[in-house]
């Protein structure tokens, strides 16, 4: 990663974004595209209808290695609540780094190689804003039980949308054949890649890790396909908000447990029962008795979006929570938001109030996601 004169880092695709006319903004220490000339709504709609191309190279990529899978899984399980030991070869799992109080330090994806010869290695992808803290945590807590290799020379590109699989099939049939949450090494034409299939927009999607020196070539090959358009951070956020997915620093932080955030599904049965991860006592208690607050979806009346930080009140005007993400949902066709409230106010259909520039706007608790997920489930 190069550094700009302003002190911001550049991804290997920075020059491509500028050449495409992107509006660049500081984000997590990087100079990143927030939108291209088509605009956020056009980029959002294109991803829902065809295939959006995202540069997510600012995220952290690393490998954790030990002498076999059991050893590396045991090491990582001291920091996360997911069942890494039973993660099958060629699959990935979503999990969280937790603190001793059960709060979330970061969320991440963990992949196990498909080749038995590579057992003992796990691929980690972490958030850009938290990657150094994550790496420090691993080094401090895991010590010499496993080795951390921080990847510095690879880009990360995401292709998401209902036509993403068809596009990938033209260049990498192995990727198009992956199951949901599958991962493997492969080739995109004559370019070596590591590819996984998940999605951050609610759509079918592929995440492609590629050497930095090859990233521009791969990016431009994909953009020559008329089904593919570049998408910036603006549409990325409206897409994930409509998909009802958490974003670190918004729905997840050091005080929020996975149970409160509604992502307890990411904690498998063995870990729920056995514990052995940071904050296990709190999380096991919340699983048994319910959390003190819950993440909800909100649909405010009118056309004005409510933003992060807006106060949520009950019908009597009492403050009961706060909005953690809010904006206009182009697919929904109106404002949508997420926030946290006590369980007594979390039932779908509950009428609440949201503060919008000093006035109470009626809002109704809605089911998440706001738009149906279309992940590849076969």
PDB file of C-alpha atoms in Angstrom, residues 54-179:
ATOM      1  CA  UNK A  54     -15.949  -3.033  -4.892  1.00  0.00           C
ATOM      2  CA  UNK A  55     -12.371  -2.287  -3.883  1.00  0.00           C
ATOM      3  CA  UNK A  56     -12.047  -3.545  -0.303  1.00  0.00           C
ATOM      4  CA  UNK A  57      -8.258  -3.710  -0.297  1.00  0.00           C
ATOM      5  CA  UNK A  58      -8.129  -1.476   2.778  1.00  0.00           C
ATOM      6  CA  UNK A  59      -9.333  -4.411   4.872  1.00  0.00           C
ATOM      7  CA  UNK A  60      -6.736  -6.467   6.685  1.00  0.00           C
ATOM      8  CA  UNK A  61      -5.618  -9.842   5.344  1.00  0.00           C
ATOM      9  CA  UNK A  62      -3.527 -12.218   7.441  1.00  0.00           C
ATOM     10  CA  UNK A  63      -2.752 -15.880   8.036  1.00  0.00           C
ATOM     11  CA  UNK A  64      -2.625 -17.653  11.367  1.00  0.00           C
ATOM     12  CA  UNK A  65      -0.586 -20.856  11.261  1.00  0.00           C
ATOM     13  CA  UNK A  66       0.359 -23.747  13.551  1.00  0.00           C
ATOM     14  CA  UNK A  67       1.525 -27.337  13.046  1.00  0.00           C
ATOM     15  CA  UNK A  68      -1.978 -28.663  12.338  1.00  0.00           C
ATOM     16  CA  UNK A  69      -5.607 -27.527  12.169  1.00  0.00           C
ATOM     17  CA  UNK A  70      -6.431 -28.547  15.734  1.00  0.00           C
ATOM     18  CA  UNK A  71      -3.592 -26.405  17.050  1.00  0.00           C
ATOM     19  CA  UNK A  72      -4.384 -23.284  15.049  1.00  0.00           C
ATOM     20  CA  UNK A  73      -8.114 -23.643  15.722  1.00  0.00           C
ATOM     21  CA  UNK A  74      -7.522 -23.988  19.452  1.00  0.00           C
ATOM     22  CA  UNK A  75      -5.384 -20.856  19.413  1.00  0.00           C
ATOM     23  CA  UNK A  76      -7.965 -18.747  17.572  1.00  0.00           C
ATOM     24  CA  UNK A  77     -10.832 -20.080  19.692  1.00  0.00           C
ATOM     25  CA  UNK A  78      -9.262 -18.377  22.714  1.00  0.00           C
ATOM     26  CA  UNK A  79     -10.254 -15.050  21.086  1.00  0.00           C
ATOM     27  CA  UNK A  80     -13.480 -15.781  19.172  1.00  0.00           C
ATOM     28  CA  UNK A  81     -16.748 -17.620  20.002  1.00  0.00           C
ATOM     29  CA  UNK A  82     -17.108 -19.513  16.703  1.00  0.00           C
ATOM     30  CA  UNK A  83     -16.412 -23.233  16.319  1.00  0.00           C
ATOM     31  CA  UNK A  84     -13.202 -23.064  14.328  1.00  0.00           C
ATOM     32  CA  UNK A  85     -12.145 -26.631  15.168  1.00  0.00           C
ATOM     33  CA  UNK A  86     -15.010 -28.080  13.131  1.00  0.00           C
ATOM     34  CA  UNK A  87     -14.737 -25.610  10.252  1.00  0.00           C
ATOM     35  CA  UNK A  88     -14.588 -27.878   7.177  1.00  0.00           C
ATOM     36  CA  UNK A  89     -11.817 -27.575   4.612  1.00  0.00           C
ATOM     37  CA  UNK A  90     -12.703 -25.063   1.914  1.00  0.00           C
ATOM     38  CA  UNK A  91     -15.226 -23.183   4.060  1.00  0.00           C
ATOM     39  CA  UNK A  92     -15.245 -19.851   5.880  1.00  0.00           C
ATOM     40  CA  UNK A  93     -16.970 -18.672   9.017  1.00  0.00           C
ATOM     41  CA  UNK A  94     -18.033 -15.238  10.325  1.00  0.00           C
ATOM     42  CA  UNK A  95     -17.022 -14.510  13.925  1.00  0.00           C
ATOM     43  CA  UNK A  96     -15.907 -11.784  16.333  1.00  0.00           C
ATOM     44  CA  UNK A  97     -12.924 -10.906  18.499  1.00  0.00           C
ATOM     45  CA  UNK A  98     -14.392 -10.387  21.991  1.00  0.00           C
ATOM     46  CA  UNK A  99     -13.132  -8.678  25.145  1.00  0.00           C
ATOM     47  CA  UNK A 100     -13.415 -10.114  28.659  1.00  0.00           C
ATOM     48  CA  UNK A 101     -16.790  -8.415  29.114  1.00  0.00           C
ATOM     49  CA  UNK A 102     -18.229 -10.004  25.954  1.00  0.00           C
ATOM     50  CA  UNK A 103     -18.024  -6.753  23.969  1.00  0.00           C
ATOM     51  CA  UNK A 104     -16.975  -6.901  20.343  1.00  0.00           C
ATOM     52  CA  UNK A 105     -13.448  -5.786  19.434  1.00  0.00           C
ATOM     53  CA  UNK A 106     -13.927  -6.523  15.726  1.00  0.00           C
ATOM     54  CA  UNK A 107     -15.755  -8.899  13.400  1.00  0.00           C
ATOM     55  CA  UNK A 108     -13.917 -11.019  10.876  1.00  0.00           C
ATOM     56  CA  UNK A 109     -14.059 -13.821   8.340  1.00  0.00           C
ATOM     57  CA  UNK A 110     -12.017 -16.989   8.890  1.00  0.00           C
ATOM     58  CA  UNK A 111     -11.301 -19.410   6.028  1.00  0.00           C
ATOM     59  CA  UNK A 112      -9.743 -22.898   6.092  1.00  0.00           C
ATOM     60  CA  UNK A 113      -7.831 -24.000   2.987  1.00  0.00           C
ATOM     61  CA  UNK A 114      -9.406 -26.660   0.788  1.00  0.00           C
ATOM     62  CA  UNK A 115      -6.105 -28.551   0.312  1.00  0.00           C
ATOM     63  CA  UNK A 116      -5.272 -30.970   3.193  1.00  0.00           C
ATOM     64  CA  UNK A 117      -1.616 -30.138   2.614  1.00  0.00           C
ATOM     65  CA  UNK A 118      -2.354 -26.611   3.858  1.00  0.00           C
ATOM     66  CA  UNK A 119      -3.953 -27.730   7.133  1.00  0.00           C
ATOM     67  CA  UNK A 120      -2.696 -25.676  10.040  1.00  0.00           C
ATOM     68  CA  UNK A 121      -3.326 -22.398   8.239  1.00  0.00           C
ATOM     69  CA  UNK A 122      -6.330 -20.082   8.578  1.00  0.00           C
ATOM     70  CA  UNK A 123      -6.968 -16.998   6.464  1.00  0.00           C
ATOM     71  CA  UNK A 124      -8.310 -13.961   8.347  1.00  0.00           C
ATOM     72  CA  UNK A 125      -9.989 -10.860   6.898  1.00  0.00           C
ATOM     73  CA  UNK A 126     -10.551  -8.032   9.388  1.00  0.00           C
ATOM     74  CA  UNK A 127     -11.858  -4.467   9.282  1.00  0.00           C
ATOM     75  CA  UNK A 128      -9.538  -1.713   8.060  1.00  0.00           C
ATOM     76  CA  UNK A 129     -10.079   0.504  11.091  1.00  0.00           C
ATOM     77  CA  UNK A 130      -9.309  -2.317  13.531  1.00  0.00           C
ATOM     78  CA  UNK A 131      -6.619  -4.351  11.829  1.00  0.00           C
ATOM     79  CA  UNK A 132      -3.618  -3.131  13.824  1.00  0.00           C
ATOM     80  CA  UNK A 133      -5.541  -3.601  17.096  1.00  0.00           C
ATOM     81  CA  UNK A 134      -6.525  -7.090  15.936  1.00  0.00           C
ATOM     82  CA  UNK A 135      -2.960  -8.028  15.077  1.00  0.00           C
ATOM     83  CA  UNK A 136      -1.716  -6.703  18.433  1.00  0.00           C
ATOM     84  CA  UNK A 137      -4.434  -8.710  20.205  1.00  0.00           C
ATOM     85  CA  UNK A 138      -3.451 -11.926  18.418  1.00  0.00           C
ATOM     86  CA  UNK A 139       0.233 -11.453  19.191  1.00  0.00           C
ATOM     87  CA  UNK A 140      -0.451 -10.650  22.849  1.00  0.00           C
ATOM     88  CA  UNK A 141      -3.041 -13.333  23.604  1.00  0.00           C
ATOM     89  CA  UNK A 142      -2.000 -16.213  21.350  1.00  0.00           C
ATOM     90  CA  UNK A 143       1.735 -15.779  21.743  1.00  0.00           C
ATOM     91  CA  UNK A 144       3.772 -18.640  20.338  1.00  0.00           C
ATOM     92  CA  UNK A 145       0.845 -21.079  20.050  1.00  0.00           C
ATOM     93  CA  UNK A 146       0.408 -19.896  16.459  1.00  0.00           C
ATOM     94  CA  UNK A 147       2.218 -17.586  14.060  1.00  0.00           C
ATOM     95  CA  UNK A 148       0.616 -14.484  12.576  1.00  0.00           C
ATOM     96  CA  UNK A 149       1.600 -13.548   9.021  1.00  0.00           C
ATOM     97  CA  UNK A 150       0.266 -10.127   8.059  1.00  0.00           C
ATOM     98  CA  UNK A 151      -0.331  -9.884   4.327  1.00  0.00           C
ATOM     99  CA  UNK A 152       0.961  -6.630   2.850  1.00  0.00           C
ATOM    100  CA  UNK A 153       1.137  -7.356  -0.857  1.00  0.00           C
ATOM    101  CA  UNK A 154      -2.398  -8.385  -1.771  1.00  0.00           C
ATOM    102  CA  UNK A 155      -5.525  -6.492  -2.816  1.00  0.00           C
ATOM    103  CA  UNK A 156      -9.109  -7.538  -2.091  1.00  0.00           C
ATOM    104  CA  UNK A 157     -11.869  -7.077  -4.657  1.00  0.00           C
ATOM    105  CA  UNK A 158     -15.552  -7.927  -4.173  1.00  0.00           C
ATOM    106  CA  UNK A 159     -18.084  -8.664  -6.905  1.00  0.00           C
ATOM    107  CA  UNK A 160     -21.682  -8.731  -5.679  1.00  0.00           C
ATOM    108  CA  UNK A 161     -25.095  -8.964  -7.263  1.00  0.00           C
ATOM    109  CA  UNK A 162     -27.447 -11.458  -8.945  1.00  0.00           C
ATOM    110  CA  UNK A 163     -25.220 -11.682 -12.039  1.00  0.00           C
ATOM    111  CA  UNK A 164     -21.940 -12.001 -10.127  1.00  0.00           C
ATOM    112  CA  UNK A 165     -21.847 -15.790 -10.476  1.00  0.00           C
ATOM    113  CA  UNK A 166     -22.399 -15.624 -14.236  1.00  0.00           C
ATOM    114  CA  UNK A 167     -19.604 -13.084 -14.568  1.00  0.00           C
ATOM    115  CA  UNK A 168     -17.237 -15.185 -12.459  1.00  0.00           C
ATOM    116  CA  UNK A 169     -18.121 -18.314 -14.442  1.00  0.00           C
ATOM    117  CA  UNK A 170     -16.622 -16.690 -17.547  1.00  0.00           C
ATOM    118  CA  UNK A 171     -13.244 -16.270 -15.864  1.00  0.00           C
ATOM    119  CA  UNK A 172     -13.097 -18.734 -12.963  1.00  0.00           C
ATOM    120  CA  UNK A 173     -15.602 -21.618 -13.107  1.00  0.00           C
ATOM    121  CA  UNK A 174     -14.278 -22.965  -9.797  1.00  0.00           C
ATOM    122  CA  UNK A 175     -15.427 -19.782  -8.069  1.00  0.00           C
ATOM    123  CA  UNK A 176     -18.883 -19.944  -9.629  1.00  0.00           C
ATOM    124  CA  UNK A 177     -19.193 -23.511  -8.332  1.00  0.00           C
ATOM    125  CA  UNK A 178     -18.412 -22.554  -4.722  1.00  0.00           C
ATOM    126  CA  UNK A 179     -21.167 -23.056  -2.130  1.00  0.00           C
TER     127      UNK A 179
END
